[in-house]
Amino acid sequence: MIETLVSAPDPADVLRVDLCAIIVAVTDGTPRILTIESAESDPIASRALRALPWGPLDPRTDRTLERTLRSWVARQSRLALGYVEQLYTFDEGRAGEGLRRISVAYLALMQEQTIPQAGAGWQDVYHFFPWEDWREGRPELIDRCLLPGLTHWLGALGDPLQAERERERVEIYFGLDGAPWVPERVLERYELLYQAALVPEAGAQADSVLGLSMAFNHRRVLATALARLRGKIKYRPVVFELLPPRFTLWQLQQVAEALTGMSLHKQNFRRLVEQGGLVASTGEFAYDTGGRPAQLFRFRRRVLRERPAPGVGLPGGFRDS
Amino acid sequence: MIETLVSAPDPADVLRVDLCAIIVAVTDGTPRILTIESAESDPIASRALRALPWGPLDPRTDRTLERTLRSWVARQSRLALGYVEQLYTFDEGRAGEGLRRISVAYLALMQEQTIPQAGAGWQDVYHFFPWEDWREGRPELIDRCLLPGLTHWLGALGDPLQAERERERVEIYFGLDGAPWVPERVLERYELLYQAALVPEAGAQADSVLGLSMAFNHRRVLATALARLRGKIKYRPVVFELLPPRFTLWQLQQVAEALTGMSLHKQNFRRLVEQGGLVASTGEFAYDTGGRPAQLFRFRRRVLRERPAPGVGLPGGFRDS
DNA sequence: TCAAAAGTGTTATCCTTACACCCATGT
DNA sequence: ACATGGGTGTAAGGATAACACTTTTGA
């Protein structure tokens, strides 16, 4: 009632909370996320930018954050989400108009479905982070593009003490000089590249050999999600959210490999998973495997009671063949 | 300028974001958090409730979330925080007056300091969760109070199917019927007890043999923090944030035990920590140990480069003596 | 001398790793 | 026949768990 009488509030007083969803699926060994076309298009290239499904939280709507998110996603892409967990809350600072924004990101796992909505679609995660996919061995892009860029950045730093600290970060996070490559350090690597201005957020000409860009800070959000997923897969049975109820061990392995970005030793993977009690055979078989028919397994719920941290371990041994 | 002219906005339109801090320290084997007296006191008992340091985010203040938090804490308790990480974002729903609230919680680790501020002080974490401290063996309170309460709740559930599901949760989370006790399931246990109405949030008469109460949902926030900490200690060197720069292995073990709530096997703990490369001897000794002088160690930063997940493992073997 | 805590050594056991090899199906 | 993927067995190596035992201080 009074609303119509007052003039618009000072933008500096307004605090907006947005929700956004990283919806992940793995199909045929490709990890993908759902993107939509951002309403706010690229000012320079004047084309729509890829964005994560998102929307503002309306304080009038009396729902929980998670329910609001689900309804946003349903409206934007006609998807009913299953497994959802809160990921992180990002401070977006003050946007152009002086509006202060906070965004709460959620991670959702599902099986890929076709999206009827125009503009929405599934994108290969590694198109955004090509250096994170080590399934075919160490990506040559690291030596060809990343390290030269990082070295140049290090060289341009004024303070030699800071340069030394930053060099250590580069070595640790990118697995140089004897340090191991640690798949779950996705965010640390992204932030390093961002600091070095190699992966601009939401800029024009941001698509490059160093990956596709996204609207806002959504590429950073995605990096956070991949890091969480790579970590969590090892101690929680999240992989099964990405698989049908019955699956072959090879399918399971492909999902694990897709997420971690590493090739795993087949026999050992199978044993870990079976002996770990993570799966149980159903007695059924899949005949469309291209070779000998494979047993179909299901997730063995009882493992939750038996083991403190049931997940698919990332054994040291990758690179099967 | 216009502010003074317009009437107050409809509370239903207002969205407030609060920040709150769980500040943890461990001294002499006791894990403690910093609490303040809540401004809003208990309506029934008419005494001040314990609360976590918190404050609203002012959209005019152009800072990041974390910086805002630090300044709030400094104002309320004169503490300068060191290590800080974001914990979780809670939906507080709609408070009495129709105001919608979101709160972003942060976890901070430090060494205990005396707080000059009146009302502020350090509280033993296990006073809030007495069932979580297994250092002296399985707390008898579990069998005496918790399980009877939970069993009664299960019995009162209408739907037998739901009762079966809930019984399984009880068994898994409280380590019954062959299931192991998993220290990091703090939140799951709290939520179960909350559902069973055994640990009311922010109510009168909430202090009981089942632990002290806190204002708002702060006890739930604390449960989230303890869960995070118990999990993280195993793959990140967070313990060292709670210790002075030089420490004895026994101090280190006490901190690890305090957080996990389990007694650890002394010799094996020492070996894991030393062989794991987590610490390095300084050559100095502490003579005030009550027995033979102990070597002083320091955190060995280089382990960050050598090991993917450097933390103090929780070996299966607890209960030293 | 005794209590208390630090520190060393050893062995059995289990898990991981890395091999090598066999099986069943479609083309 | 052979390519492809499914599936089994085993032995070496390393980490963990559970012991027992010695050393050094203060009271």
XYZ file of C-alpha atoms (C1' of nucleotides) in Angstrom:
696
model
C 0.000 0.000 0.000
C 2.597 2.507 1.034
C 4.905 1.147 -1.596
C 3.372 3.156 -4.345
C 3.788 6.371 -2.426
C 7.510 6.293 -1.743
C 10.221 6.910 -4.259
C 12.670 4.145 -5.073
C 15.056 3.368 -2.215
C 18.649 4.453 -2.419
C 20.459 1.617 -4.252
C 23.212 1.788 -1.679
C 20.762 0.480 0.889
C 19.656 -2.483 -1.156
C 21.130 -5.889 -0.518
C 20.238 -8.585 -2.965
C 20.741 -12.284 -2.389
C 20.989 -14.432 -5.491
C 20.909 -18.173 -5.771
C 22.710 -20.142 -8.395
C 23.004 -23.789 -9.301
C 25.812 -25.886 -10.692
C 23.997 -28.842 -12.166
C 26.364 -31.649 -13.038
C 25.832 -34.776 -15.102
C 28.240 -37.263 -16.627
C 27.372 -38.959 -19.897
C 29.678 -41.216 -21.861
C 32.640 -40.111 -19.858
C 31.992 -36.414 -20.337
C 31.228 -34.293 -17.289
C 28.788 -31.573 -18.166
C 27.020 -28.672 -16.507
C 23.788 -27.001 -17.396
C 24.082 -23.445 -18.660
C 21.573 -20.870 -19.771
C 21.995 -17.713 -21.776
C 22.618 -14.819 -19.506
C 20.025 -12.055 -19.670
C 22.808 -9.509 -19.517
C 24.797 -10.083 -22.640
C 28.398 -9.278 -23.324
C 28.584 -5.491 -23.801
C 31.379 -5.658 -26.358
C 30.835 -8.778 -28.382
C 27.090 -8.254 -28.017
C 26.285 -11.914 -27.744
C 24.665 -13.782 -24.913
C 27.070 -15.153 -22.342
C 26.876 -18.604 -20.862
C 25.655 -18.464 -17.297
C 24.633 -20.832 -14.561
C 20.925 -20.999 -13.793
C 20.335 -18.345 -11.173
C 17.806 -15.967 -9.767
C 17.291 -13.511 -6.951
C 15.858 -14.551 -3.622
C 12.574 -12.786 -3.064
C 12.189 -11.996 0.643
C 8.413 -12.161 0.209
C 8.556 -15.770 -0.870
C 8.469 -17.727 2.306
C 10.618 -20.641 1.334
C 13.939 -22.027 2.275
C 16.937 -21.185 0.140
C 17.045 -24.646 -1.323
C 13.376 -24.709 -2.261
C 13.687 -21.342 -3.909
C 16.599 -22.635 -5.901
C 14.687 -25.674 -7.058
C 11.825 -23.573 -8.271
C 14.151 -21.198 -10.119
C 15.781 -24.063 -11.902
C 12.437 -25.634 -12.731
C 11.273 -22.371 -14.238
C 14.424 -21.720 -16.241
C 15.128 -25.175 -17.545
C 12.205 -27.433 -16.653
C 14.418 -29.655 -14.562
C 13.430 -31.261 -11.277
C 16.585 -31.496 -9.198
C 17.428 -34.512 -7.084
C 20.602 -34.398 -4.990
C 21.438 -30.836 -3.954
C 24.001 -29.476 -1.514
C 25.036 -25.982 -0.616
C 28.370 -25.074 -2.147
C 29.560 -21.650 -1.069
C 28.404 -18.094 -0.587
C 30.106 -15.527 -2.748
C 30.373 -11.855 -2.088
C 29.754 -10.183 -5.406
C 30.605 -6.766 -4.050
C 28.886 -3.771 -5.474
C 27.694 -4.073 -9.051
C 27.703 -1.144 -11.410
C 24.550 0.549 -10.167
C 25.653 0.497 -6.564
C 23.614 -2.578 -5.691
C 25.257 -4.869 -3.165
C 24.992 -8.560 -4.066
C 25.612 -11.841 -2.260
C 25.128 -15.117 -4.048
C 24.596 -18.540 -2.541
C 25.659 -21.328 -4.868
C 24.325 -24.869 -4.788
C 25.712 -28.016 -6.336
C 23.274 -30.482 -7.871
C 23.954 -33.918 -9.322
C 21.732 -35.705 -11.803
C 21.636 -37.698 -14.991
C 21.651 -35.749 -18.193
C 18.255 -34.982 -19.717
C 17.358 -33.049 -22.818
C 16.355 -29.499 -22.024
C 13.403 -28.161 -24.000
C 14.208 -24.570 -23.056
C 15.914 -22.446 -25.726
C 19.345 -21.230 -24.755
C 19.770 -23.845 -22.059
C 22.099 -26.744 -22.661
C 24.873 -28.988 -21.392
C 28.504 -27.909 -21.625
C 31.612 -29.999 -21.136
C 33.169 -28.882 -17.858
C 36.665 -29.204 -19.276
C 35.896 -26.661 -21.965
C 36.058 -24.174 -19.124
C 39.158 -25.689 -17.512
C 41.139 -27.514 -20.193
C 44.141 -27.895 -17.886
C 42.137 -29.988 -15.442
C 41.643 -33.009 -17.703
C 44.568 -35.398 -17.290
C 42.812 -38.499 -18.560
C 44.923 -38.551 -21.701
C 48.019 -37.660 -19.737
C 49.314 -34.264 -18.743
C 47.657 -31.671 -20.985
C 50.295 -30.119 -23.160
C 48.490 -26.822 -22.836
C 50.002 -26.516 -19.364
C 53.523 -26.237 -20.665
C 52.550 -24.435 -23.834
C 50.320 -21.687 -22.440
C 49.832 -21.783 -18.687
C 53.336 -21.907 -17.331
C 54.708 -19.276 -19.718
C 51.877 -16.989 -18.682
C 52.433 -17.642 -15.004
C 56.189 -17.214 -15.305
C 55.708 -13.921 -17.038
C 53.400 -12.798 -14.271
C 55.882 -13.854 -11.593
C 58.604 -11.945 -13.349
C 56.527 -8.795 -13.463
C 55.877 -8.787 -9.709
C 57.682 -5.961 -7.995
C 58.301 -7.327 -4.540
C 60.791 -10.231 -4.757
C 59.526 -11.638 -1.471
C 56.005 -11.824 -2.805
C 57.302 -13.275 -6.059
C 58.908 -16.085 -4.084
C 55.682 -16.817 -2.218
C 53.702 -16.828 -5.435
C 56.219 -19.076 -7.119
C 55.748 -21.575 -4.328
C 51.997 -21.488 -4.847
C 52.440 -22.107 -8.565
C 54.709 -25.064 -7.875
C 52.421 -26.611 -5.307
C 49.155 -26.126 -7.141
C 50.394 -27.081 -10.597
C 52.536 -29.963 -9.400
C 55.925 -28.651 -10.467
C 59.385 -29.435 -9.171
C 58.557 -32.751 -7.569
C 55.206 -31.713 -6.129
C 52.327 -34.028 -7.051
C 49.359 -32.946 -9.143
C 46.420 -32.840 -6.753
C 43.126 -32.986 -8.658
C 41.031 -31.310 -5.986
C 43.045 -28.065 -5.995
C 40.880 -26.762 -8.836
C 39.970 -23.511 -7.158
C 43.494 -22.698 -6.066
C 44.673 -23.133 -9.645
C 41.871 -21.011 -11.026
C 42.543 -18.233 -8.544
C 46.213 -18.253 -9.418
C 45.404 -17.968 -13.111
C 42.910 -15.253 -12.341
C 45.437 -13.258 -10.371
C 47.820 -13.589 -13.253
C 45.063 -12.204 -15.484
C 45.122 -15.307 -17.674
C 41.440 -16.165 -17.197
C 39.423 -12.953 -16.978
C 36.013 -13.307 -15.431
C 33.084 -12.289 -17.568
C 35.081 -10.142 -19.940
C 34.926 -9.825 -23.673
C 37.488 -11.936 -25.567
C 37.524 -14.178 -22.525
C 37.034 -17.319 -24.582
C 40.490 -18.539 -25.428
C 42.735 -21.539 -25.492
C 42.569 -21.223 -21.717
C 38.914 -22.135 -21.739
C 35.462 -20.725 -22.339
C 34.298 -17.817 -20.249
C 31.068 -17.407 -18.339
C 28.916 -14.537 -17.136
C 29.586 -12.860 -13.773
C 31.955 -14.915 -11.642
C 30.307 -18.142 -12.683
C 33.497 -19.714 -13.869
C 34.917 -19.282 -10.407
C 31.769 -20.800 -8.968
C 32.212 -23.741 -11.284
C 35.815 -24.152 -10.173
C 34.601 -24.264 -6.587
C 32.061 -26.919 -7.508
C 34.560 -29.134 -9.292
C 36.938 -28.874 -6.372
C 34.217 -29.883 -3.945
C 33.149 -32.767 -6.119
C 36.668 -34.098 -6.588
C 37.211 -33.978 -2.877
C 33.886 -35.425 -1.877
C 33.930 -38.362 -4.241
C 36.629 -39.894 -2.071
C 34.683 -40.089 1.147
C 31.033 -39.951 0.146
C 29.125 -42.081 -2.350
C 28.170 -39.106 -4.504
C 29.064 -40.788 -7.784
C 25.896 -42.801 -7.622
C 23.812 -39.655 -7.946
C 25.213 -39.388 -11.456
C 24.456 -42.972 -12.469
C 21.273 -44.885 -13.189
C 20.140 -47.279 -10.453
C 21.880 -50.158 -12.191
C 25.214 -49.713 -13.884
C 28.322 -51.586 -14.918
C 31.621 -51.160 -13.142
C 33.023 -49.608 -16.278
C 30.328 -46.945 -16.235
C 31.131 -46.266 -12.610
C 34.797 -45.968 -13.397
C 34.122 -43.604 -16.270
C 32.180 -41.298 -13.992
C 34.949 -41.367 -11.409
C 37.519 -40.640 -14.090
C 35.435 -37.880 -15.610
C 35.176 -36.081 -12.303
C 38.729 -36.498 -11.104
C 40.197 -35.951 -14.533
C 42.503 -38.919 -14.069
C 42.668 -42.378 -15.606
C 42.377 -45.128 -13.058
C 43.780 -48.612 -13.032
C 40.897 -50.830 -14.065
C 41.453 -53.952 -12.008
C 42.370 -52.124 -8.856
C 39.452 -49.772 -9.206
C 37.084 -52.683 -9.474
C 38.524 -54.387 -6.463
C 38.475 -51.298 -4.329
C 34.876 -50.681 -5.194
C 33.746 -54.268 -4.738
C 35.799 -55.135 -1.691
C 34.924 -51.782 -0.208
C 31.324 -52.947 -0.220
C 30.249 -49.918 -2.202
C 28.330 -51.902 -4.798
C 26.462 -55.181 -4.980
C 25.779 -57.286 -8.020
C 22.191 -57.485 -9.201
C 22.672 -60.677 -11.190
C 21.543 -58.878 -14.349
C 23.777 -58.206 -17.317
C 24.267 -55.487 -19.889
C 24.839 -56.868 -23.382
C 25.533 -53.656 -25.243
C 29.019 -53.205 -23.898
C 30.898 -54.022 -27.081
C 32.571 -57.031 -25.537
C 31.683 -59.625 -23.021
C 28.418 -58.748 -21.239
C 28.971 -56.877 -18.007
C 27.313 -57.488 -14.717
C 24.957 -54.783 -13.563
C 25.593 -53.452 -10.090
C 23.690 -51.219 -7.766
C 24.775 -48.947 -4.956
C 24.937 -50.873 -1.730
C 23.267 -48.656 0.832
C 24.436 -50.749 3.730
C 27.970 -49.487 3.293
C 26.850 -46.274 4.961
C 26.515 -48.209 8.169
C 29.722 -50.165 7.805
C 32.308 -47.662 6.731
C 32.982 -44.180 8.074
C 33.926 -42.640 4.726
C 32.619 -44.653 1.795
C 33.844 -43.258 -1.471
C 35.805 -44.259 -4.503
C 39.428 -43.853 -3.550
C 41.812 -42.217 -5.951
C 44.651 -44.674 -5.791
C 48.076 -43.437 -6.653
C 48.129 -45.556 -9.773
C 46.485 -43.891 -12.733
C 47.132 -44.321 -16.435
C 45.922 -47.800 -17.108
C 47.303 -48.371 -20.568
C 17.951 12.607 2.152
C 14.760 10.999 1.005
C 15.054 8.491 3.820
C 13.532 10.794 6.356
C 10.555 11.451 4.162
C 9.381 7.934 3.535
C 7.709 5.708 6.042
C 9.439 2.500 7.106
C 9.468 -0.192 4.408
C 7.204 -3.159 4.669
C 9.135 -5.685 6.792
C 8.152 -8.382 4.368
C 10.357 -6.721 1.777
C 13.406 -6.544 3.975
C 16.112 -9.152 3.671
C 18.825 -9.050 6.265
C 22.135 -10.852 6.010
C 23.901 -11.580 9.268
C 27.417 -12.794 9.826
C 28.483 -14.961 12.680
C 31.747 -16.431 13.883
C 32.661 -19.671 15.573
C 35.992 -18.888 17.163
C 37.733 -22.008 18.363
C 40.731 -22.444 20.626
C 42.139 -25.440 22.475
C 43.859 -24.958 25.806
C 45.054 -27.757 28.073
C 43.077 -30.294 26.139
C 39.822 -28.372 26.310
C 38.284 -27.152 23.065
C 36.550 -23.847 23.606
C 34.552 -21.333 21.637
C 34.067 -17.665 22.224
C 30.572 -16.613 23.225
C 28.986 -13.292 24.001
C 25.777 -12.459 25.771
C 22.953 -12.211 23.334
C 21.274 -8.837 23.143
C 17.940 -10.565 22.942
C 17.587 -12.388 26.205
C 15.559 -15.435 27.019
C 11.929 -14.297 27.222
C 11.004 -16.771 29.917
C 14.009 -17.173 32.168
C 14.815 -13.499 31.564
C 18.541 -14.016 31.526
C 21.004 -13.351 28.758
C 21.563 -16.270 26.417
C 24.949 -17.397 25.199
C 25.436 -16.474 21.571
C 28.149 -16.532 18.980
C 29.649 -13.181 18.018
C 27.493 -11.911 15.191
C 26.233 -8.819 13.476
C 24.258 -7.713 10.454
C 25.901 -6.962 7.145
C 25.405 -3.337 6.284
C 25.003 -2.982 2.522
C 26.444 0.524 2.730
C 29.722 -0.743 4.094
C 31.702 -1.641 1.061
C 33.680 -4.541 2.410
C 33.877 -8.205 1.742
C 31.939 -10.570 3.962
C 35.061 -11.743 5.699
C 36.358 -8.264 6.426
C 33.003 -7.273 7.829
C 33.093 -10.283 10.069
C 36.546 -9.465 11.352
C 35.517 -5.969 12.254
C 32.395 -7.191 14.023
C 34.416 -9.561 16.116
C 37.002 -6.926 16.883
C 34.268 -4.593 18.051
C 32.471 -7.159 20.179
C 35.390 -8.913 21.777
C 38.578 -7.023 20.906
C 39.975 -10.028 19.106
C 41.988 -9.914 15.907
C 41.209 -13.106 14.028
C 43.852 -15.110 12.200
C 42.749 -18.183 10.285
C 39.181 -17.801 9.013
C 37.136 -19.913 6.600
C 33.546 -19.752 5.508
C 31.445 -22.426 7.140
C 27.886 -22.428 5.870
C 24.988 -20.157 5.053
C 21.883 -20.705 7.110
C 18.387 -19.737 6.195
C 16.867 -18.327 9.357
C 13.463 -18.068 7.794
C 11.182 -15.308 8.879
C 11.695 -14.031 12.394
C 8.821 -12.853 14.543
C 8.390 -9.425 12.989
C 8.258 -10.753 9.475
C 11.876 -9.938 8.700
C 13.602 -12.459 6.454
C 17.082 -13.407 7.622
C 20.030 -15.261 6.115
C 23.180 -15.813 8.114
C 26.631 -16.609 6.845
C 28.753 -18.389 9.413
C 32.536 -18.383 9.533
C 34.909 -20.650 11.380
C 38.000 -19.103 12.979
C 40.890 -20.825 14.718
C 43.221 -19.185 17.207
C 44.948 -19.539 20.535
C 42.949 -18.626 23.567
C 43.332 -15.074 24.844
C 41.682 -13.325 27.723
C 38.758 -11.222 26.619
C 38.446 -7.843 28.307
C 34.853 -7.430 27.172
C 32.143 -8.071 29.758
C 29.844 -10.943 28.874
C 32.286 -12.458 26.424
C 34.152 -15.601 27.358
C 35.327 -19.062 26.406
C 33.027 -22.064 26.757
C 33.920 -25.732 26.590
C 32.516 -27.054 23.333
C 31.506 -30.320 24.953
C 29.257 -28.514 27.394
C 27.024 -28.026 24.375
C 27.451 -31.571 23.052
C 28.305 -33.848 25.973
C 27.737 -36.952 23.869
C 30.534 -35.998 21.485
C 33.401 -36.402 23.930
C 34.627 -39.994 23.876
C 38.083 -39.338 25.296
C 37.197 -41.084 28.529
C 35.394 -43.826 26.658
C 31.840 -43.947 25.484
C 29.870 -41.321 27.424
C 27.376 -43.101 29.625
C 24.940 -40.291 28.942
C 24.318 -41.861 25.559
C 22.747 -44.949 27.006
C 21.230 -43.183 29.988
C 19.526 -40.246 28.257
C 20.002 -40.105 24.523
C 18.951 -43.521 23.365
C 15.881 -43.731 25.606
C 14.779 -40.355 24.249
C 15.388 -41.395 20.667
C 13.674 -44.721 21.137
C 10.656 -43.016 22.598
C 10.563 -40.673 19.621
C 10.814 -43.563 17.186
C 7.985 -45.334 18.930
C 5.761 -42.281 18.688
C 6.175 -41.965 14.926
C 3.002 -42.799 13.091
C 4.221 -44.099 9.762
C 6.049 -47.418 10.337
C 7.991 -46.967 7.112
C 9.318 -43.638 8.276
C 10.058 -45.102 11.690
C 12.222 -47.722 10.010
C 14.113 -45.091 8.055
C 14.664 -43.008 11.150
C 15.802 -46.015 13.123
C 18.457 -46.634 10.521
C 19.673 -43.052 10.839
C 19.893 -43.423 14.605
C 21.892 -46.606 14.257
C 24.287 -45.199 11.694
C 24.887 -41.845 13.316
C 25.155 -43.072 16.886
C 27.167 -46.157 16.033
C 24.693 -48.804 17.173
C 24.301 -52.394 16.127
C 27.765 -52.876 14.742
C 28.026 -49.496 13.051
C 31.155 -47.554 13.991
C 31.070 -44.234 15.831
C 32.141 -41.633 13.285
C 33.345 -38.477 15.028
C 32.645 -36.130 12.129
C 28.904 -36.886 11.987
C 28.294 -34.209 14.609
C 25.664 -32.359 12.631
C 23.723 -35.462 11.676
C 23.519 -36.448 15.331
C 22.447 -32.983 16.391
C 19.752 -32.837 13.755
C 18.438 -36.208 14.813
C 18.261 -35.070 18.430
C 16.645 -31.860 17.321
C 13.992 -33.683 15.352
C 13.309 -35.805 18.369
C 12.875 -32.575 20.339
C 15.645 -33.530 22.749
C 17.766 -30.441 22.141
C 15.474 -27.466 21.574
C 17.068 -24.526 19.867
C 17.042 -21.280 21.791
C 14.205 -22.222 24.075
C 13.762 -21.684 27.743
C 14.757 -24.645 29.925
C 16.990 -25.696 27.095
C 20.002 -26.164 29.348
C 19.897 -29.746 30.477
C 21.897 -32.867 30.894
C 21.843 -32.892 27.095
C 23.983 -29.785 26.990
C 23.841 -26.032 27.292
C 21.633 -24.101 24.917
C 22.489 -21.085 22.807
C 20.607 -18.175 21.283
C 18.984 -18.474 17.857
C 20.190 -21.561 16.009
C 23.736 -21.058 17.209
C 24.037 -24.489 18.673
C 23.299 -25.938 15.274
C 25.909 -23.626 13.782
C 28.378 -24.875 16.343
C 27.570 -28.471 15.457
C 28.285 -27.635 11.830
C 31.603 -26.120 12.819
C 32.709 -29.080 14.899
C 31.793 -31.443 12.096
C 33.810 -29.427 9.621
C 36.772 -29.269 11.936
C 36.745 -32.978 12.685
C 36.650 -33.717 9.009
C 39.225 -31.191 7.957
C 41.822 -32.080 10.548
C 42.423 -35.292 8.649
C 43.451 -33.790 5.354
C 44.565 -30.259 6.142
C 47.090 -29.030 8.692
C 44.524 -26.929 10.550
C 45.620 -28.096 14.008
C 48.626 -25.851 13.811
C 46.406 -22.787 13.785
C 45.467 -23.740 17.329
C 49.031 -24.200 18.568
C 51.907 -21.847 19.255
C 54.701 -21.827 16.660
C 56.691 -24.336 18.721
C 54.998 -27.149 20.544
C 55.571 -30.621 21.896
C 54.115 -33.698 20.285
C 52.011 -34.224 23.366
C 50.464 -30.759 22.947
C 49.754 -31.586 19.338
C 48.144 -34.846 20.307
C 46.012 -33.152 22.939
C 44.673 -30.722 20.386
C 43.900 -33.532 17.968
C 42.168 -35.471 20.721
C 40.236 -32.455 21.899
C 38.832 -31.834 18.459
C 38.031 -35.395 17.482
C 36.830 -36.303 20.944
C 38.803 -39.533 20.832
C 41.881 -40.753 22.649
C 44.683 -41.646 20.314
C 47.438 -44.176 20.670
C 50.458 -42.157 21.698
C 53.278 -43.958 19.952
C 51.433 -44.447 16.722
C 50.263 -40.858 16.702
C 53.804 -39.651 17.070
C 55.031 -41.836 14.288
C 52.289 -40.844 11.917
C 52.960 -37.208 12.527
C 56.733 -37.449 12.310
C 56.965 -39.903 9.452
C 54.251 -38.031 7.645
C 56.594 -35.078 7.546
C 54.051 -32.842 9.215
C 56.442 -31.539 11.849
C 60.150 -30.939 12.194
C 62.195 -30.794 15.362
C 63.585 -27.418 16.343
C 66.292 -28.827 18.590
C 64.833 -26.913 21.524
C 63.233 -28.522 24.549
C 60.389 -27.809 26.910
C 61.260 -28.535 30.528
C 57.913 -27.846 32.141
C 56.298 -31.015 30.984
C 56.216 -32.762 34.343
C 58.504 -35.523 33.211
C 61.366 -35.883 30.864
C 61.806 -32.717 28.769
C 60.099 -32.850 25.423
C 61.431 -31.776 22.106
C 59.818 -28.722 20.614
C 58.565 -29.121 17.088
C 57.278 -26.734 14.484
C 54.910 -27.175 11.569
C 56.837 -28.260 8.525
C 55.467 -26.112 5.719
C 57.163 -28.136 3.042
C 54.721 -30.960 3.582
C 52.197 -28.909 1.626
C 54.287 -29.505 -1.445
C 54.989 -33.164 -0.765
C 51.655 -34.624 0.262
C 48.244 -34.139 -1.310
C 46.313 -34.234 1.953
C 48.504 -33.496 4.945
C 46.597 -33.905 8.179
C 46.666 -35.856 11.367
C 45.037 -39.157 10.599
C 42.516 -40.619 12.947
C 43.822 -44.135 13.187
C 41.375 -46.803 14.161
C 43.212 -47.343 17.417
C 42.045 -45.008 20.113
C 42.006 -45.471 23.861
C 45.649 -45.413 24.783
C 45.411 -46.422 28.427
C 62.922 -43.918 44.812
C 58.835 -43.116 42.368
C 55.668 -41.019 39.214
C 55.167 -39.010 34.880
C 55.978 -38.177 30.525
C 59.297 -38.726 26.480
C 61.022 -41.671 23.263
C 62.614 -46.383 20.738
C 61.951 -50.908 18.620
C 59.546 -54.928 16.783
C 56.161 -57.802 14.796
C 51.765 -59.304 12.756
C 48.339 -57.802 9.762
C 46.010 -55.548 6.300
C 45.663 -52.729 2.272
C 47.490 -51.109 -1.976
C 49.933 -51.816 -6.176
C 51.453 -53.897 -10.064
C 51.658 -57.756 -12.652
C 49.931 -61.655 -15.550
C 46.394 -64.121 -17.305
C 41.648 -66.074 -18.679
C 36.547 -65.397 -20.316
C 32.630 -64.126 -23.243
C 30.708 -61.636 -26.882
C 30.158 -59.170 -31.718
C 32.231 -58.487 -36.231
C 40.288 -65.155 -35.841
C 40.525 -61.102 -33.374
C 39.276 -56.953 -31.143
C 36.962 -55.348 -27.161
C 35.781 -55.100 -22.826
C 34.706 -58.134 -18.514
C 36.673 -60.602 -14.904
C 40.222 -63.480 -11.654
C 44.610 -64.539 -9.100
C 48.737 -63.570 -6.894
C 52.949 -61.792 -4.987
C 55.733 -57.634 -3.444
C 55.758 -53.533 -0.844
C 54.167 -50.294 2.365
C 51.363 -48.532 5.941
C 48.948 -49.433 10.362
C 48.021 -51.416 14.964
C 49.303 -53.394 19.037
C 52.854 -54.732 21.732
C 56.825 -54.206 25.130
C 60.521 -51.598 26.703
C 64.083 -47.773 27.828
C 65.248 -42.845 29.060
C 65.068 -38.510 31.445
C 63.379 -35.319 34.374
C 60.913 -33.243 39.003
C 59.096 -34.215 43.558
